[in-house]
Coordinates of C-alpha atoms in Angstrom, one line a residue:
M930 CA 3.6 -18.0 -10.7
L931 CA 3.4 -15.5 -7.4
R932 CA 6.1 -13.5 -9.5
C933 CA 3.5 -13.4 -12.2
D934 CA 1.5 -11.9 -9.3
W935 CA 3.9 -8.9 -7.7
I936 CA 5.0 -8.2 -11.1
A937 CA 1.1 -7.0 -11.8
L938 CA 1.3 -5.2 -8.1
L939 CA 4.3 -3.3 -9.6
L940 CA 2.3 -2.4 -13.0
G941 CA -1.6 -1.5 -10.8
G942 CA 0.6 0.3 -8.7
S943 CA 2.1 3.1 -11.1
I944 CA -1.6 2.9 -12.7
Y945 CA -3.0 4.0 -9.4
Y946 CA 0.1 6.5 -8.2
Q947 CA 1.0 8.0 -11.4
A948 CA 4.5 8.3 -10.0
P949 CA 7.4 8.8 -12.9
D950 CA 9.1 6.1 -12.2
W951 CA 7.0 3.1 -11.8
V952 CA 6.4 1.6 -14.5
S953 CA 10.0 0.6 -16.8
V954 CA 12.3 1.0 -13.6
S955 CA 9.8 -0.8 -11.7
L956 CA 10.0 -3.8 -13.5
I957 CA 13.9 -3.4 -14.1
M958 CA 14.5 -3.7 -10.1
G959 CA 11.3 -6.4 -9.8
F960 CA 13.4 -8.7 -11.7
L961 CA 16.1 -7.9 -9.8
A962 CA 14.5 -8.7 -7.0
Y963 CA 13.1 -11.5 -8.1
L964 CA 16.5 -12.5 -8.9
T965 CA 19.3 -11.5 -6.0
A966 CA 16.0 -11.5 -3.3
P967 CA 16.0 -14.4 -1.9
W968 CA 19.5 -15.7 -1.9
S969 CA 20.1 -12.5 -0.6
M970 CA 18.0 -13.6 2.3
C971 CA 19.7 -17.3 2.4
V972 CA 23.3 -16.5 2.5
L973 CA 21.8 -14.3 5.6
L974 CA 20.1 -17.2 7.8
E975 CA 22.5 -20.1 6.3
R976 CA 25.3 -17.5 7.4
K977 CA 26.9 -18.0 4.7
W978 CA 29.5 -15.1 5.2
H979 CA 32.1 -15.3 2.8
L980 CA 29.1 -14.3 0.1
F981 CA 28.4 -11.3 2.1
P982 CA 30.0 -8.7 0.3
L983 CA 28.3 -10.2 -2.6
M984 CA 24.8 -10.3 -1.3
L985 CA 25.7 -6.4 -0.2
F986 CA 26.2 -5.1 -3.8
F987 CA 23.6 -7.3 -5.0
T988 CA 20.8 -5.4 -2.8
W989 CA 22.5 -2.2 -3.1
F990 CA 22.8 -2.6 -7.0
T991 CA 18.7 -3.8 -6.7
V992 CA 17.8 -1.8 -4.4
D993 CA 19.4 1.7 -5.4
G994 CA 22.1 1.0 -8.1
C995 CA 19.9 0.5 -11.1
Y996 CA 17.8 3.6 -10.3
A997 CA 20.2 5.5 -10.2
I998 CA 21.7 3.9 -13.7
Y999 CA 18.0 4.1 -14.8
W1000 CA 17.5 7.7 -14.2
H1001 CA 21.1 8.9 -14.7
F1002 CA 20.3 8.3 -18.5
K1003 CA 16.3 9.1 -18.9
E1004 CA 16.3 12.6 -16.2
P1005 CA 19.1 13.1 -14.1
E1006 CA 17.2 15.7 -12.3
T1007 CA 14.4 13.0 -10.9
F1008 CA 16.4 11.3 -10.0
I1009 CA 17.7 13.7 -7.1
L1010 CA 14.1 14.2 -6.1
M1011 CA 12.9 10.6 -5.9
R1012 CA 16.3 9.1 -4.7
K1013 CA 15.1 9.7 -0.7
A1014 CA 11.7 8.9 -0.8
N1015 CA 12.8 5.3 -3.4
F1016 CA 15.7 4.2 -0.8
P1017 CA 13.5 2.5 1.8
A1018 CA 10.7 1.7 0.3
S1019 CA 12.8 0.1 -2.0
L1020 CA 14.5 -1.6 0.4
S1021 CA 11.5 -2.4 2.4
L1022 CA 10.3 -4.3 -0.4
Y1023 CA 13.1 -5.5 -1.2
G1024 CA 13.3 -7.8 2.4
C1025 CA 9.6 -8.8 1.9
V1026 CA 10.3 -10.6 -1.6
A1027 CA 13.7 -11.8 0.0
L1028 CA 11.8 -13.1 3.1
L1029 CA 8.8 -14.6 0.9
G1030 CA 11.1 -16.1 -2.0
Y1031 CA 13.0 -17.6 0.8
I1032 CA 9.9 -19.9 2.5
V1033 CA 8.6 -20.5 -1.2
E1034 CA 12.2 -22.3 -1.3
V1035 CA 12.5 -23.8 1.4

Protein backbone atom coordinates (compact mmCIF):
# COMPACT_ATOMS: atom_id res chain seq x y z
CA MET A 1 0.00 0.00 0.00
CA LEU A 2 2.82 2.40 0.87
CA ARG A 3 4.34 1.94 -2.59
CA CYS A 4 1.13 2.94 -4.36
CA ASP A 5 0.99 6.08 -2.23
CA TRP A 6 4.49 7.09 -3.33
CA ILE A 7 3.65 6.51 -7.00
CA ALA A 8 0.56 8.70 -6.53
CA LEU A 9 2.80 11.44 -5.10
CA LEU A 10 5.12 11.17 -8.11
CA LEU A 11 2.21 11.50 -10.48
CA GLY A 12 0.75 14.38 -8.48
CA GLY A 13 4.10 16.15 -8.63
CA SER A 14 4.24 15.67 -12.37
CA ILE A 15 0.90 17.40 -12.76
CA TYR A 16 1.68 20.20 -10.31
CA TYR A 17 5.18 21.08 -11.53
CA GLN A 18 4.58 20.28 -15.21
CA ALA A 19 8.18 19.18 -15.73
CA PRO A 20 8.71 17.55 -19.13
CA ASP A 21 10.14 14.35 -17.69
CA TRP A 22 7.97 13.53 -14.73
CA VAL A 23 5.17 11.24 -15.85
CA SER A 24 6.72 8.33 -17.73
CA VAL A 25 10.28 8.44 -16.43
CA SER A 26 9.02 8.93 -12.86
CA LEU A 27 7.08 5.71 -13.12
CA ILE A 28 10.13 3.89 -14.45
CA MET A 29 12.49 5.34 -11.84
CA GLY A 30 9.93 4.94 -9.04
CA PHE A 31 9.36 1.29 -9.89
CA LEU A 32 13.11 0.61 -9.98
CA ALA A 33 13.63 2.48 -6.70
CA TYR A 34 10.98 0.43 -4.92
CA LEU A 35 12.61 -2.73 -6.22
CA THR A 36 16.23 -1.88 -5.38
CA ALA A 37 16.45 0.88 -2.76
CA PRO A 38 15.48 -1.12 0.36
CA TRP A 39 17.89 -3.87 -0.66
CA SER A 40 20.62 -1.26 -1.18
CA MET A 41 20.07 0.07 2.33
CA CYS A 42 20.20 -3.50 3.65
CA VAL A 43 23.58 -4.02 1.96
CA LEU A 44 24.95 -0.87 3.62
CA LEU A 45 23.51 -1.27 7.11
CA GLU A 46 24.14 -4.98 7.38
CA ARG A 47 27.65 -4.59 5.92
CA LYS A 48 27.28 -7.08 3.11
CA TRP A 49 30.42 -5.78 1.43
CA HIS A 50 30.57 -8.51 -1.18
CA LEU A 51 27.32 -7.08 -2.61
CA PHE A 52 28.54 -3.47 -2.52
CA PRO A 53 29.52 -3.24 -6.24
CA LEU A 54 26.12 -4.60 -7.29
CA MET A 55 24.41 -2.17 -4.92
CA LEU A 56 26.33 0.73 -6.48
CA PHE A 57 25.29 -0.40 -9.95
CA PHE A 58 21.60 -0.66 -8.99
CA THR A 59 21.75 2.74 -7.32
CA TRP A 60 23.41 4.37 -10.32
CA PHE A 61 21.10 2.67 -12.81
CA THR A 62 17.97 3.70 -10.90
CA VAL A 63 19.11 7.27 -10.25
CA ASP A 64 20.85 8.11 -13.52
CA GLY A 65 21.18 5.18 -15.92
CA CYS A 66 17.52 4.62 -16.73
CA TYR A 67 17.03 8.41 -16.92
CA ALA A 68 19.85 8.66 -19.47
CA ILE A 69 18.49 5.77 -21.53
CA TYR A 70 14.97 7.23 -21.48
CA TRP A 71 16.08 10.67 -22.70
CA HIS A 72 18.59 9.26 -25.17
CA PHE A 73 15.73 7.76 -27.13
CA LYS A 74 13.10 10.42 -26.42
CA GLU A 75 14.94 13.76 -26.75
CA PRO A 76 18.71 13.90 -26.07
CA GLU A 77 18.78 17.71 -25.79
CA THR A 78 16.43 17.61 -22.81
CA PHE A 79 18.66 15.10 -21.07
CA ILE A 80 21.62 17.48 -21.31
CA LEU A 81 19.56 20.29 -19.78
CA MET A 82 17.92 18.24 -17.02
CA ARG A 83 20.69 15.86 -15.90
CA LYS A 84 22.43 18.21 -13.46
CA ALA A 85 19.17 19.01 -11.72
CA ASN A 86 17.88 15.44 -11.80
CA PHE A 87 20.82 13.55 -10.29
CA PRO A 88 20.91 15.14 -6.79
CA ALA A 89 17.13 15.14 -6.49
CA SER A 90 16.82 11.52 -7.64
CA LEU A 91 19.65 10.35 -5.38
CA SER A 92 18.01 12.06 -2.38
CA LEU A 93 14.67 10.46 -3.15
CA TYR A 94 16.35 7.10 -3.67
CA GLY A 95 17.88 7.44 -0.21
CA CYS A 96 14.50 8.26 1.30
CA VAL A 97 12.87 5.28 -0.39
CA ALA A 98 15.77 3.10 0.75
CA LEU A 99 15.44 4.16 4.36
CA LEU A 100 11.64 3.91 4.47
CA GLY A 101 11.65 0.61 2.63
CA TYR A 102 14.26 -0.82 4.96
CA ILE A 103 12.33 0.30 8.05
CA VAL A 104 9.11 -1.25 6.73
CA GLU A 105 10.85 -4.53 5.89
CA VAL A 106 12.56 -4.82 9.28
